[in-house]
Amino acid sequence: MYLSMRSVRIHFWLFACLLLLTCFRSAWSHSPYNNGALDPQGGHDDHSDRYGGYHFHEGMLAGQSFLSSELATAAFESALAEAADSDREVPLEDRALSAFFPVGGRGSQVVNDTGYTLSYSEKSEQVEWIIFRVRKEVRVLGRQHKSSAFSANAIVSQSFFLSKLSRHIEGFNVRFGIELENLTRNYARQNKSLIVVAGPIPRTPFSDENALPDTYFKVLLDVREPTVEGLAFVVPSEDPARSVDDYVVPIDYVEQLTGIDFFARLEDHLETQVERHVNYRYWDMAGPPSLVNPAS
């Protein structure tokens, strides 16, 4: 009788453990990054075999697998640190575009293509940011595309980016968007080597995750040394009545609005210099006051 009861208890605990393991694996398999979608590191949890783990598909660790997401994150951060140390020995203008990638935000997928990289949020169905480089030799290719209500998502040519992020209201694209593009091209013609980051600013609170953003940003960083300068624009999606100069703000103001750290891999003193202040004379602008109040 004793052996019989003991056998029952053993089978009961074995059954309970199997049940818990099944539930755990089921819950784990529903991870947002376990269905093929890539997280901001460029990989996802991989449970295609009994060992599980994490696999990188893009970026510096593409093709590598780790036993856990924690180990993968540690390796990713270590690779970033090593790349940052290596970058510091290379002139800013010659560094890879990845050296200027934004950090943070809500994006769940990082997509690399010829000439640009973007971060896309599946949850809000919005492009969070897109980054690309503009030099003096670039030329605009293609034509502006219109629709009756909204423009298409970002359209990129190999030599220049036509900034149509998210689902812009057409009035913004037709006039102010073109005005910003012309300004960017003019800066490039002045021997500036620009890193450009653009994207929407989410509504706060973001009650409707698929709602159209009502404000957009564009960040410019001139990496042509010895002078390195930056500025940003924060503009409403409706057709603004003022000139682009009226929407200039420091880069760190856009960081406050978006939660994105734009140039985290720059040397600390350089990051502080370009993000906290705008050299209006360098950008051929009259200077403040701006319609956007960074103190508000």
PDB file of C-alpha atoms in Angstrom:
ATOM      1  CA  MET A   1       0.000   0.000   0.000  1.00  0.00           C
ATOM      2  CA  TYR A   2       2.834   2.375   0.892  1.00  0.00           C
ATOM      3  CA  LEU A   3       4.579   1.700  -2.412  1.00  0.00           C
ATOM      4  CA  SER A   4       1.313   2.167  -4.269  1.00  0.00           C
ATOM      5  CA  MET A   5       0.627   5.577  -2.688  1.00  0.00           C
ATOM      6  CA  ARG A   6       4.211   6.637  -3.294  1.00  0.00           C
ATOM      7  CA  SER A   7       3.888   5.647  -6.951  1.00  0.00           C
ATOM      8  CA  VAL A   8       0.685   7.691  -7.234  1.00  0.00           C
ATOM      9  CA  ARG A   9       2.413  10.749  -5.754  1.00  0.00           C
ATOM     10  CA  ILE A  10       5.353  10.402  -8.130  1.00  0.00           C
ATOM     11  CA  HIS A  11       3.065  10.150 -11.149  1.00  0.00           C
ATOM     12  CA  PHE A  12       1.036  13.109  -9.907  1.00  0.00           C
ATOM     13  CA  TRP A  13       4.112  15.344  -9.602  1.00  0.00           C
ATOM     14  CA  LEU A  14       5.410  14.209 -12.964  1.00  0.00           C
ATOM     15  CA  PHE A  15       2.071  15.109 -14.536  1.00  0.00           C
ATOM     16  CA  ALA A  16       2.036  18.492 -12.782  1.00  0.00           C
ATOM     17  CA  CYS A  17       5.565  19.289 -13.971  1.00  0.00           C
ATOM     18  CA  LEU A  18       4.714  18.331 -17.548  1.00  0.00           C
ATOM     19  CA  LEU A  19       1.595  20.499 -17.409  1.00  0.00           C
ATOM     20  CA  LEU A  20       3.561  23.500 -16.125  1.00  0.00           C
ATOM     21  CA  LEU A  21       6.235  22.990 -18.764  1.00  0.00           C
ATOM     22  CA  THR A  22       3.600  22.837 -21.511  1.00  0.00           C
ATOM     23  CA  CYS A  23       1.965  26.054 -20.294  1.00  0.00           C
ATOM     24  CA  PHE A  24       5.336  27.787 -20.040  1.00  0.00           C
ATOM     25  CA  ARG A  25       6.349  26.805 -23.576  1.00  0.00           C
ATOM     26  CA  SER A  26       2.958  27.909 -24.888  1.00  0.00           C
ATOM     27  CA  ALA A  27       3.237  31.314 -23.251  1.00  0.00           C
ATOM     28  CA  TRP A  28       6.842  31.692 -24.383  1.00  0.00           C
ATOM     29  CA  SER A  29       5.938  30.825 -27.958  1.00  0.00           C
ATOM     30  CA  HIS A  30       3.600  33.833 -28.062  1.00  0.00           C
ATOM     31  CA  SER A  31       6.432  36.278 -27.494  1.00  0.00           C
ATOM     32  CA  PRO A  32       6.076  39.189 -29.961  1.00  0.00           C
ATOM     33  CA  TYR A  33       9.545  38.396 -31.294  1.00  0.00           C
ATOM     34  CA  ASN A  34       9.067  34.648 -31.670  1.00  0.00           C
ATOM     35  CA  ASN A  35       7.051  34.713 -34.897  1.00  0.00           C
ATOM     36  CA  GLY A  36       9.822  35.856 -37.199  1.00  0.00           C
ATOM     37  CA  ALA A  37       9.576  39.548 -36.344  1.00  0.00           C
ATOM     38  CA  LEU A  38      12.906  41.119 -35.479  1.00  0.00           C
ATOM     39  CA  ASP A  39      13.422  43.162 -32.349  1.00  0.00           C
ATOM     40  CA  PRO A  40      15.536  46.378 -32.292  1.00  0.00           C
ATOM     41  CA  GLN A  41      18.700  44.272 -31.855  1.00  0.00           C
ATOM     42  CA  GLY A  42      18.080  42.568 -35.192  1.00  0.00           C
ATOM     43  CA  GLY A  43      17.048  39.142 -33.891  1.00  0.00           C
ATOM     44  CA  HIS A  44      14.345  37.189 -32.077  1.00  0.00           C
ATOM     45  CA  ASP A  45      13.737  34.311 -29.673  1.00  0.00           C
ATOM     46  CA  ASP A  46      14.209  31.016 -31.475  1.00  0.00           C
ATOM     47  CA  HIS A  47      12.334  27.947 -30.214  1.00  0.00           C
ATOM     48  CA  SER A  48      12.612  25.859 -33.353  1.00  0.00           C
ATOM     49  CA  ASP A  49      14.399  23.147 -31.365  1.00  0.00           C
ATOM     50  CA  ARG A  50      14.228  21.850 -27.809  1.00  0.00           C
ATOM     51  CA  TYR A  51      17.115  24.011 -26.668  1.00  0.00           C
ATOM     52  CA  GLY A  52      15.479  27.326 -27.543  1.00  0.00           C
ATOM     53  CA  GLY A  53      17.586  30.457 -27.470  1.00  0.00           C
ATOM     54  CA  TYR A  54      18.017  33.665 -29.420  1.00  0.00           C
ATOM     55  CA  HIS A  55      19.156  34.185 -33.021  1.00  0.00           C
ATOM     56  CA  PHE A  56      20.465  37.313 -34.776  1.00  0.00           C
ATOM     57  CA  HIS A  57      19.401  37.908 -38.385  1.00  0.00           C
ATOM     58  CA  GLU A  58      20.726  41.447 -38.941  1.00  0.00           C
ATOM     59  CA  GLY A  59      23.447  43.749 -37.708  1.00  0.00           C
ATOM     60  CA  MET A  60      26.916  43.069 -36.343  1.00  0.00           C
ATOM     61  CA  LEU A  61      25.987  39.642 -34.912  1.00  0.00           C
ATOM     62  CA  ALA A  62      23.938  38.383 -37.880  1.00  0.00           C
ATOM     63  CA  GLY A  63      23.925  34.589 -38.040  1.00  0.00           C
ATOM     64  CA  GLN A  64      24.951  34.071 -34.421  1.00  0.00           C
ATOM     65  CA  SER A  65      22.809  32.195 -31.868  1.00  0.00           C
ATOM     66  CA  PHE A  66      22.788  32.291 -28.071  1.00  0.00           C
ATOM     67  CA  LEU A  67      21.234  30.058 -25.431  1.00  0.00           C
ATOM     68  CA  SER A  68      19.154  32.921 -24.013  1.00  0.00           C
ATOM     69  CA  SER A  69      18.026  36.439 -24.867  1.00  0.00           C
ATOM     70  CA  GLU A  70      20.006  37.701 -21.864  1.00  0.00           C
ATOM     71  CA  LEU A  71      23.259  36.303 -23.263  1.00  0.00           C
ATOM     72  CA  ALA A  72      22.378  37.700 -26.682  1.00  0.00           C
ATOM     73  CA  THR A  73      21.733  41.177 -25.266  1.00  0.00           C
ATOM     74  CA  ALA A  74      25.035  41.106 -23.378  1.00  0.00           C
ATOM     75  CA  ALA A  75      26.888  40.141 -26.563  1.00  0.00           C
ATOM     76  CA  PHE A  76      25.041  42.818 -28.541  1.00  0.00           C
ATOM     77  CA  GLU A  77      25.947  45.533 -26.029  1.00  0.00           C
ATOM     78  CA  SER A  78      29.559  44.363 -25.998  1.00  0.00           C
ATOM     79  CA  ALA A  79      29.692  44.511 -29.802  1.00  0.00           C
ATOM     80  CA  LEU A  80      28.236  48.024 -29.739  1.00  0.00           C
ATOM     81  CA  ALA A  81      30.866  49.132 -27.238  1.00  0.00           C
ATOM     82  CA  GLU A  82      33.676  47.653 -29.331  1.00  0.00           C
ATOM     83  CA  ALA A  83      32.289  49.291 -32.465  1.00  0.00           C
ATOM     84  CA  ALA A  84      32.047  52.623 -30.663  1.00  0.00           C
ATOM     85  CA  ASP A  85      35.692  52.378 -29.599  1.00  0.00           C
ATOM     86  CA  SER A  86      36.651  51.519 -33.169  1.00  0.00           C
ATOM     87  CA  ASP A  87      34.553  54.381 -34.554  1.00  0.00           C
ATOM     88  CA  ARG A  88      36.409  56.903 -32.425  1.00  0.00           C
ATOM     89  CA  GLU A  89      39.512  56.223 -34.515  1.00  0.00           C
ATOM     90  CA  VAL A  90      37.651  56.914 -37.780  1.00  0.00           C
ATOM     91  CA  PRO A  91      36.689  60.430 -38.973  1.00  0.00           C
ATOM     92  CA  LEU A  92      32.974  61.083 -38.513  1.00  0.00           C
ATOM     93  CA  GLU A  93      32.369  61.497 -42.228  1.00  0.00           C
ATOM     94  CA  ASP A  94      33.857  58.062 -42.970  1.00  0.00           C
ATOM     95  CA  ARG A  95      31.961  56.137 -40.298  1.00  0.00           C
ATOM     96  CA  ALA A  96      29.286  53.671 -41.291  1.00  0.00           C
ATOM     97  CA  LEU A  97      25.681  54.835 -41.126  1.00  0.00           C
ATOM     98  CA  SER A  98      25.131  52.363 -38.279  1.00  0.00           C
ATOM     99  CA  ALA A  99      27.432  54.484 -36.104  1.00  0.00           C
ATOM    100  CA  PHE A 100      24.650  57.095 -36.006  1.00  0.00           C
ATOM    101  CA  PHE A 101      21.654  54.804 -35.445  1.00  0.00           C
ATOM    102  CA  PRO A 102      19.135  56.117 -32.887  1.00  0.00           C
ATOM    103  CA  VAL A 103      18.671  54.201 -29.643  1.00  0.00           C
ATOM    104  CA  GLY A 104      15.421  53.599 -27.751  1.00  0.00           C
ATOM    105  CA  GLY A 105      11.877  54.389 -28.798  1.00  0.00           C
ATOM    106  CA  ARG A 106       8.975  52.068 -29.545  1.00  0.00           C
ATOM    107  CA  GLY A 107      10.084  50.475 -32.801  1.00  0.00           C
ATOM    108  CA  SER A 108      10.013  46.665 -32.936  1.00  0.00           C
ATOM    109  CA  GLN A 109      11.746  46.068 -36.275  1.00  0.00           C
ATOM    110  CA  VAL A 110      14.880  47.596 -37.773  1.00  0.00           C
ATOM    111  CA  VAL A 111      14.943  47.352 -41.567  1.00  0.00           C
ATOM    112  CA  ASN A 112      18.107  47.965 -43.593  1.00  0.00           C
ATOM    113  CA  ASP A 113      17.960  48.862 -47.267  1.00  0.00           C
ATOM    114  CA  THR A 114      20.222  50.488 -49.829  1.00  0.00           C
ATOM    115  CA  GLY A 115      21.086  53.928 -48.524  1.00  0.00           C
ATOM    116  CA  TYR A 116      18.814  54.009 -45.493  1.00  0.00           C
ATOM    117  CA  THR A 117      17.642  52.195 -42.369  1.00  0.00           C
ATOM    118  CA  LEU A 118      14.293  52.531 -40.633  1.00  0.00           C
ATOM    119  CA  SER A 119      12.676  51.441 -37.387  1.00  0.00           C
ATOM    120  CA  TYR A 120       9.093  50.234 -37.742  1.00  0.00           C
ATOM    121  CA  SER A 121       6.498  49.657 -35.031  1.00  0.00           C
ATOM    122  CA  GLU A 122       4.074  46.863 -35.897  1.00  0.00           C
ATOM    123  CA  LYS A 123       1.894  47.847 -32.962  1.00  0.00           C
ATOM    124  CA  SER A 124       1.179  51.359 -34.239  1.00  0.00           C
ATOM    125  CA  GLU A 125       1.797  50.490 -37.910  1.00  0.00           C
ATOM    126  CA  GLN A 126       4.070  53.508 -38.157  1.00  0.00           C
ATOM    127  CA  VAL A 127       7.636  54.167 -39.171  1.00  0.00           C
ATOM    128  CA  GLU A 128       9.280  55.380 -35.956  1.00  0.00           C
ATOM    129  CA  TRP A 129      12.386  56.825 -37.570  1.00  0.00           C
ATOM    130  CA  ILE A 130      14.353  56.618 -40.764  1.00  0.00           C
ATOM    131  CA  ILE A 131      18.033  57.510 -41.100  1.00  0.00           C
ATOM    132  CA  PHE A 132      20.063  58.208 -44.230  1.00  0.00           C
ATOM    133  CA  ARG A 133      23.083  60.176 -45.414  1.00  0.00           C
ATOM    134  CA  VAL A 134      23.152  63.171 -47.773  1.00  0.00           C
ATOM    135  CA  ARG A 135      26.373  64.403 -49.387  1.00  0.00           C
ATOM    136  CA  LYS A 136      27.142  67.100 -51.915  1.00  0.00           C
ATOM    137  CA  GLU A 137      27.143  64.743 -54.894  1.00  0.00           C
ATOM    138  CA  VAL A 138      23.595  63.456 -54.365  1.00  0.00           C
ATOM    139  CA  ARG A 139      20.790  64.278 -56.751  1.00  0.00           C
ATOM    140  CA  VAL A 140      17.053  63.887 -56.409  1.00  0.00           C
ATOM    141  CA  LEU A 141      15.574  61.121 -58.514  1.00  0.00           C
ATOM    142  CA  GLY A 142      11.961  60.283 -59.079  1.00  0.00           C
ATOM    143  CA  ARG A 143       8.887  62.425 -58.682  1.00  0.00           C
ATOM    144  CA  GLN A 144       6.544  63.346 -55.880  1.00  0.00           C
ATOM    145  CA  HIS A 145       3.709  60.849 -55.571  1.00  0.00           C
ATOM    146  CA  LYS A 146       0.248  61.963 -54.529  1.00  0.00           C
ATOM    147  CA  SER A 147      -2.986  60.347 -53.472  1.00  0.00           C
ATOM    148  CA  SER A 148      -6.372  61.808 -52.736  1.00  0.00           C
ATOM    149  CA  ALA A 149      -5.884  61.758 -48.966  1.00  0.00           C
ATOM    150  CA  PHE A 150      -2.548  60.400 -47.798  1.00  0.00           C
ATOM    151  CA  SER A 151       0.859  59.939 -49.316  1.00  0.00           C
ATOM    152  CA  ALA A 152       2.485  56.534 -49.436  1.00  0.00           C
ATOM    153  CA  ASN A 153       5.005  55.427 -46.847  1.00  0.00           C
ATOM    154  CA  ALA A 154       8.646  56.409 -47.199  1.00  0.00           C
ATOM    155  CA  ILE A 155       9.858  56.324 -50.809  1.00  0.00           C
ATOM    156  CA  VAL A 156      13.614  56.090 -51.213  1.00  0.00           C
ATOM    157  CA  SER A 157      15.808  56.382 -54.289  1.00  0.00           C
ATOM    158  CA  GLN A 158      19.376  55.137 -54.110  1.00  0.00           C
ATOM    159  CA  SER A 159      20.777  58.655 -54.377  1.00  0.00           C
ATOM    160  CA  PHE A 160      18.348  60.651 -52.264  1.00  0.00           C
ATOM    161  CA  PHE A 161      15.436  60.198 -49.903  1.00  0.00           C
ATOM    162  CA  LEU A 162      12.047  61.796 -50.568  1.00  0.00           C
ATOM    163  CA  SER A 163      10.698  62.206 -47.048  1.00  0.00           C
ATOM    164  CA  LYS A 164       7.234  60.704 -46.960  1.00  0.00           C
ATOM    165  CA  LEU A 165       7.108  59.153 -43.532  1.00  0.00           C
ATOM    166  CA  SER A 166       4.087  57.365 -42.090  1.00  0.00           C
ATOM    167  CA  ARG A 167       0.858  58.538 -43.655  1.00  0.00           C
ATOM    168  CA  HIS A 168       1.533  62.245 -43.999  1.00  0.00           C
ATOM    169  CA  ILE A 169      -1.338  64.563 -44.649  1.00  0.00           C
ATOM    170  CA  GLU A 170      -0.890  65.570 -48.260  1.00  0.00           C
ATOM    171  CA  GLY A 171      -0.647  69.296 -47.551  1.00  0.00           C
ATOM    172  CA  PHE A 172       2.407  68.692 -45.400  1.00  0.00           C
ATOM    173  CA  ASN A 173       4.175  66.718 -48.109  1.00  0.00           C
ATOM    174  CA  VAL A 174       3.325  68.981 -50.990  1.00  0.00           C
ATOM    175  CA  ARG A 175       4.653  72.224 -49.577  1.00  0.00           C
ATOM    176  CA  PHE A 176       6.482  71.981 -46.296  1.00  0.00           C
ATOM    177  CA  GLY A 177       7.975  68.563 -46.965  1.00  0.00           C
ATOM    178  CA  ILE A 178       9.431  69.792 -50.247  1.00  0.00           C
ATOM    179  CA  GLU A 179      10.682  72.934 -48.529  1.00  0.00           C
ATOM    180  CA  LEU A 180      12.550  70.834 -45.961  1.00  0.00           C
ATOM    181  CA  GLU A 181      14.008  68.645 -48.719  1.00  0.00           C
ATOM    182  CA  ASN A 182      15.207  71.696 -50.639  1.00  0.00           C
ATOM    183  CA  LEU A 183      16.825  73.048 -47.493  1.00  0.00           C
ATOM    184  CA  THR A 184      18.599  69.724 -46.922  1.00  0.00           C
ATOM    185  CA  ARG A 185      19.900  69.678 -50.497  1.00  0.00           C
ATOM    186  CA  ASN A 186      21.125  73.259 -50.191  1.00  0.00           C
ATOM    187  CA  TYR A 187      23.076  72.369 -47.059  1.00  0.00           C
ATOM    188  CA  ALA A 188      24.639  69.413 -48.888  1.00  0.00           C
ATOM    189  CA  ARG A 189      25.690  71.697 -51.736  1.00  0.00           C
ATOM    190  CA  GLN A 190      27.513  73.855 -49.183  1.00  0.00           C
ATOM    191  CA  ASN A 191      29.992  71.004 -48.633  1.00  0.00           C
ATOM    192  CA  LYS A 192      28.109  69.678 -45.647  1.00  0.00           C
ATOM    193  CA  SER A 193      27.987  65.922 -45.085  1.00  0.00           C
ATOM    194  CA  LEU A 194      24.638  65.299 -43.443  1.00  0.00           C
ATOM    195  CA  ILE A 195      23.185  62.509 -41.354  1.00  0.00           C
ATOM    196  CA  VAL A 196      19.402  62.900 -41.519  1.00  0.00           C
ATOM    197  CA  VAL A 197      16.879  61.304 -39.153  1.00  0.00           C
ATOM    198  CA  ALA A 198      13.154  61.886 -39.613  1.00  0.00           C
ATOM    199  CA  GLY A 199       9.928  60.493 -38.206  1.00  0.00           C
ATOM    200  CA  PRO A 200       6.583  61.140 -36.508  1.00  0.00           C
ATOM    201  CA  ILE A 201       6.098  62.302 -32.934  1.00  0.00           C
ATOM    202  CA  PRO A 202       3.441  60.072 -31.281  1.00  0.00           C
ATOM    203  CA  ARG A 203       0.394  61.617 -29.689  1.00  0.00           C
ATOM    204  CA  THR A 204       0.466  61.733 -25.880  1.00  0.00           C
ATOM    205  CA  PRO A 205      -1.416  59.928 -24.554  1.00  0.00           C
ATOM    206  CA  PHE A 206      -1.380  57.583 -27.541  1.00  0.00           C
ATOM    207  CA  SER A 207      -4.975  56.449 -27.041  1.00  0.00           C
ATOM    208  CA  ASP A 208      -5.424  55.272 -30.616  1.00  0.00           C
ATOM    209  CA  GLU A 209      -2.243  53.471 -31.623  1.00  0.00           C
ATOM    210  CA  ASN A 210      -3.188  53.681 -35.302  1.00  0.00           C
ATOM    211  CA  ALA A 211      -4.047  57.377 -35.176  1.00  0.00           C
ATOM    212  CA  LEU A 212      -2.120  59.675 -37.476  1.00  0.00           C
ATOM    213  CA  PRO A 213       0.627  61.598 -35.676  1.00  0.00           C
ATOM    214  CA  ASP A 214      -0.004  65.328 -35.709  1.00  0.00           C
ATOM    215  CA  THR A 215       3.646  66.381 -35.412  1.00  0.00           C
ATOM    216  CA  TYR A 216       6.821  65.331 -37.176  1.00  0.00           C
ATOM    217  CA  PHE A 217      10.548  65.811 -36.653  1.00  0.00           C
ATOM    218  CA  LYS A 218      13.589  66.035 -38.860  1.00  0.00           C
ATOM    219  CA  VAL A 219      17.108  66.034 -37.418  1.00  0.00           C
ATOM    220  CA  LEU A 220      20.215  67.137 -39.336  1.00  0.00           C
ATOM    221  CA  LEU A 221      23.779  66.433 -38.224  1.00  0.00           C
ATOM    222  CA  ASP A 222      26.694  67.781 -40.251  1.00  0.00           C
ATOM    223  CA  VAL A 223      29.608  65.411 -39.658  1.00  0.00           C
ATOM    224  CA  ARG A 224      32.131  67.191 -41.860  1.00  0.00           C
ATOM    225  CA  GLU A 225      34.966  67.999 -39.474  1.00  0.00           C
ATOM    226  CA  PRO A 226      36.435  70.084 -37.914  1.00  0.00           C
ATOM    227  CA  THR A 227      33.040  71.774 -37.476  1.00  0.00           C
ATOM    228  CA  VAL A 228      30.276  69.410 -36.347  1.00  0.00           C
ATOM    229  CA  GLU A 229      26.838  70.963 -35.902  1.00  0.00           C
ATOM    230  CA  GLY A 230      23.259  69.778 -35.511  1.00  0.00           C
ATOM    231  CA  LEU A 231      19.714  71.089 -35.497  1.00  0.00           C
ATOM    232  CA  ALA A 232      16.171  69.745 -35.624  1.00  0.00           C
ATOM    233  CA  PHE A 233      12.744  70.725 -36.904  1.00  0.00           C
ATOM    234  CA  VAL A 234       9.451  70.000 -35.143  1.00  0.00           C
ATOM    235  CA  VAL A 235       6.508  70.749 -37.421  1.00  0.00           C
ATOM    236  CA  PRO A 236       2.746  70.056 -37.432  1.00  0.00           C
ATOM    237  CA  SER A 237       1.344  67.728 -40.067  1.00  0.00           C
ATOM    238  CA  GLU A 238      -1.071  70.339 -41.352  1.00  0.00           C
ATOM    239  CA  ASP A 239       0.291  72.833 -43.867  1.00  0.00           C
ATOM    240  CA  PRO A 240       2.319  75.277 -41.737  1.00  0.00           C
ATOM    241  CA  ALA A 241       1.911  78.956 -42.507  1.00  0.00           C
ATOM    242  CA  ARG A 242       5.451  79.964 -41.546  1.00  0.00           C
ATOM    243  CA  SER A 243       8.917  79.318 -42.961  1.00  0.00           C
ATOM    244  CA  VAL A 244      11.031  76.333 -41.927  1.00  0.00           C
ATOM    245  CA  ASP A 245      13.244  78.580 -39.786  1.00  0.00           C
ATOM    246  CA  ASP A 246      10.344  79.076 -37.390  1.00  0.00           C
ATOM    247  CA  TYR A 247      10.284  75.380 -36.453  1.00  0.00           C
ATOM    248  CA  VAL A 248      13.957  74.946 -35.505  1.00  0.00           C
ATOM    249  CA  VAL A 249      14.738  73.402 -32.095  1.00  0.00           C
ATOM    250  CA  PRO A 250      17.759  71.748 -30.436  1.00  0.00           C
ATOM    251  CA  ILE A 251      18.069  68.015 -31.035  1.00  0.00           C
ATOM    252  CA  ASP A 252      17.689  67.159 -27.355  1.00  0.00           C
ATOM    253  CA  TYR A 253      14.207  68.721 -27.418  1.00  0.00           C
ATOM    254  CA  VAL A 254      13.135  66.113 -29.981  1.00  0.00           C
ATOM    255  CA  GLU A 255      14.678  63.452 -27.738  1.00  0.00           C
ATOM    256  CA  GLN A 256      12.423  64.631 -24.908  1.00  0.00           C
ATOM    257  CA  LEU A 257       9.343  64.388 -27.140  1.00  0.00           C
ATOM    258  CA  THR A 258      10.107  60.975 -28.624  1.00  0.00           C
ATOM    259  CA  GLY A 259      12.189  59.103 -26.047  1.00  0.00           C
ATOM    260  CA  ILE A 260      14.782  58.466 -28.775  1.00  0.00           C
ATOM    261  CA  ASP A 261      18.507  58.995 -28.200  1.00  0.00           C
ATOM    262  CA  PHE A 262      19.685  60.084 -31.636  1.00  0.00           C
ATOM    263  CA  PHE A 263      23.483  60.044 -31.542  1.00  0.00           C
ATOM    264  CA  ALA A 264      24.319  57.956 -28.494  1.00  0.00           C
ATOM    265  CA  ARG A 265      27.518  56.581 -30.030  1.00  0.00           C
ATOM    266  CA  LEU A 266      29.133  59.958 -30.566  1.00  0.00           C
ATOM    267  CA  GLU A 267      31.851  60.984 -28.147  1.00  0.00           C
ATOM    268  CA  ASP A 268      30.114  62.407 -25.056  1.00  0.00           C
ATOM    269  CA  HIS A 269      31.414  65.962 -25.412  1.00  0.00           C
ATOM    270  CA  LEU A 270      30.487  66.016 -29.102  1.00  0.00           C
ATOM    271  CA  GLU A 271      27.009  64.636 -28.462  1.00  0.00           C
ATOM    272  CA  THR A 272      26.379  67.335 -25.860  1.00  0.00           C
ATOM    273  CA  GLN A 273      27.655  70.042 -28.190  1.00  0.00           C
ATOM    274  CA  VAL A 274      25.476  69.168 -31.180  1.00  0.00           C
ATOM    275  CA  GLU A 275      22.312  68.234 -29.289  1.00  0.00           C
ATOM    276  CA  ARG A 276      21.921  71.037 -26.759  1.00  0.00           C
ATOM    277  CA  HIS A 277      22.627  74.069 -28.909  1.00  0.00           C
ATOM    278  CA  VAL A 278      21.825  75.338 -32.405  1.00  0.00           C
ATOM    279  CA  ASN A 279      24.471  77.385 -34.215  1.00  0.00           C
ATOM    280  CA  TYR A 280      22.056  79.514 -36.228  1.00  0.00           C
ATOM    281  CA  ARG A 281      24.803  81.349 -38.087  1.00  0.00           C
ATOM    282  CA  TYR A 282      26.298  78.056 -39.246  1.00  0.00           C
ATOM    283  CA  TRP A 283      22.936  77.028 -40.701  1.00  0.00           C
ATOM    284  CA  ASP A 284      22.349  80.459 -42.319  1.00  0.00           C
ATOM    285  CA  MET A 285      19.393  81.249 -40.087  1.00  0.00           C
ATOM    286  CA  ALA A 286      18.405  84.410 -38.269  1.00  0.00           C
ATOM    287  CA  GLY A 287      18.037  82.539 -34.993  1.00  0.00           C
ATOM    288  CA  PRO A 288      15.375  82.298 -32.269  1.00  0.00           C
ATOM    289  CA  PRO A 289      12.628  82.864 -31.288  1.00  0.00           C
ATOM    290  CA  SER A 290      11.044  79.679 -32.603  1.00  0.00           C
ATOM    291  CA  LEU A 291       7.351  78.823 -32.906  1.00  0.00           C
ATOM    292  CA  VAL A 292       8.229  75.678 -30.954  1.00  0.00           C
ATOM    293  CA  ASN A 293       9.123  76.471 -27.359  1.00  0.00           C
ATOM    294  CA  PRO A 294      11.671  73.958 -25.989  1.00  0.00           C
ATOM    295  CA  ALA A 295      10.963  75.216 -22.479  1.00  0.00           C
ATOM    296  CA  SER A 296       7.274  74.309 -22.652  1.00  0.00           C
TER     297      SER A 296
END
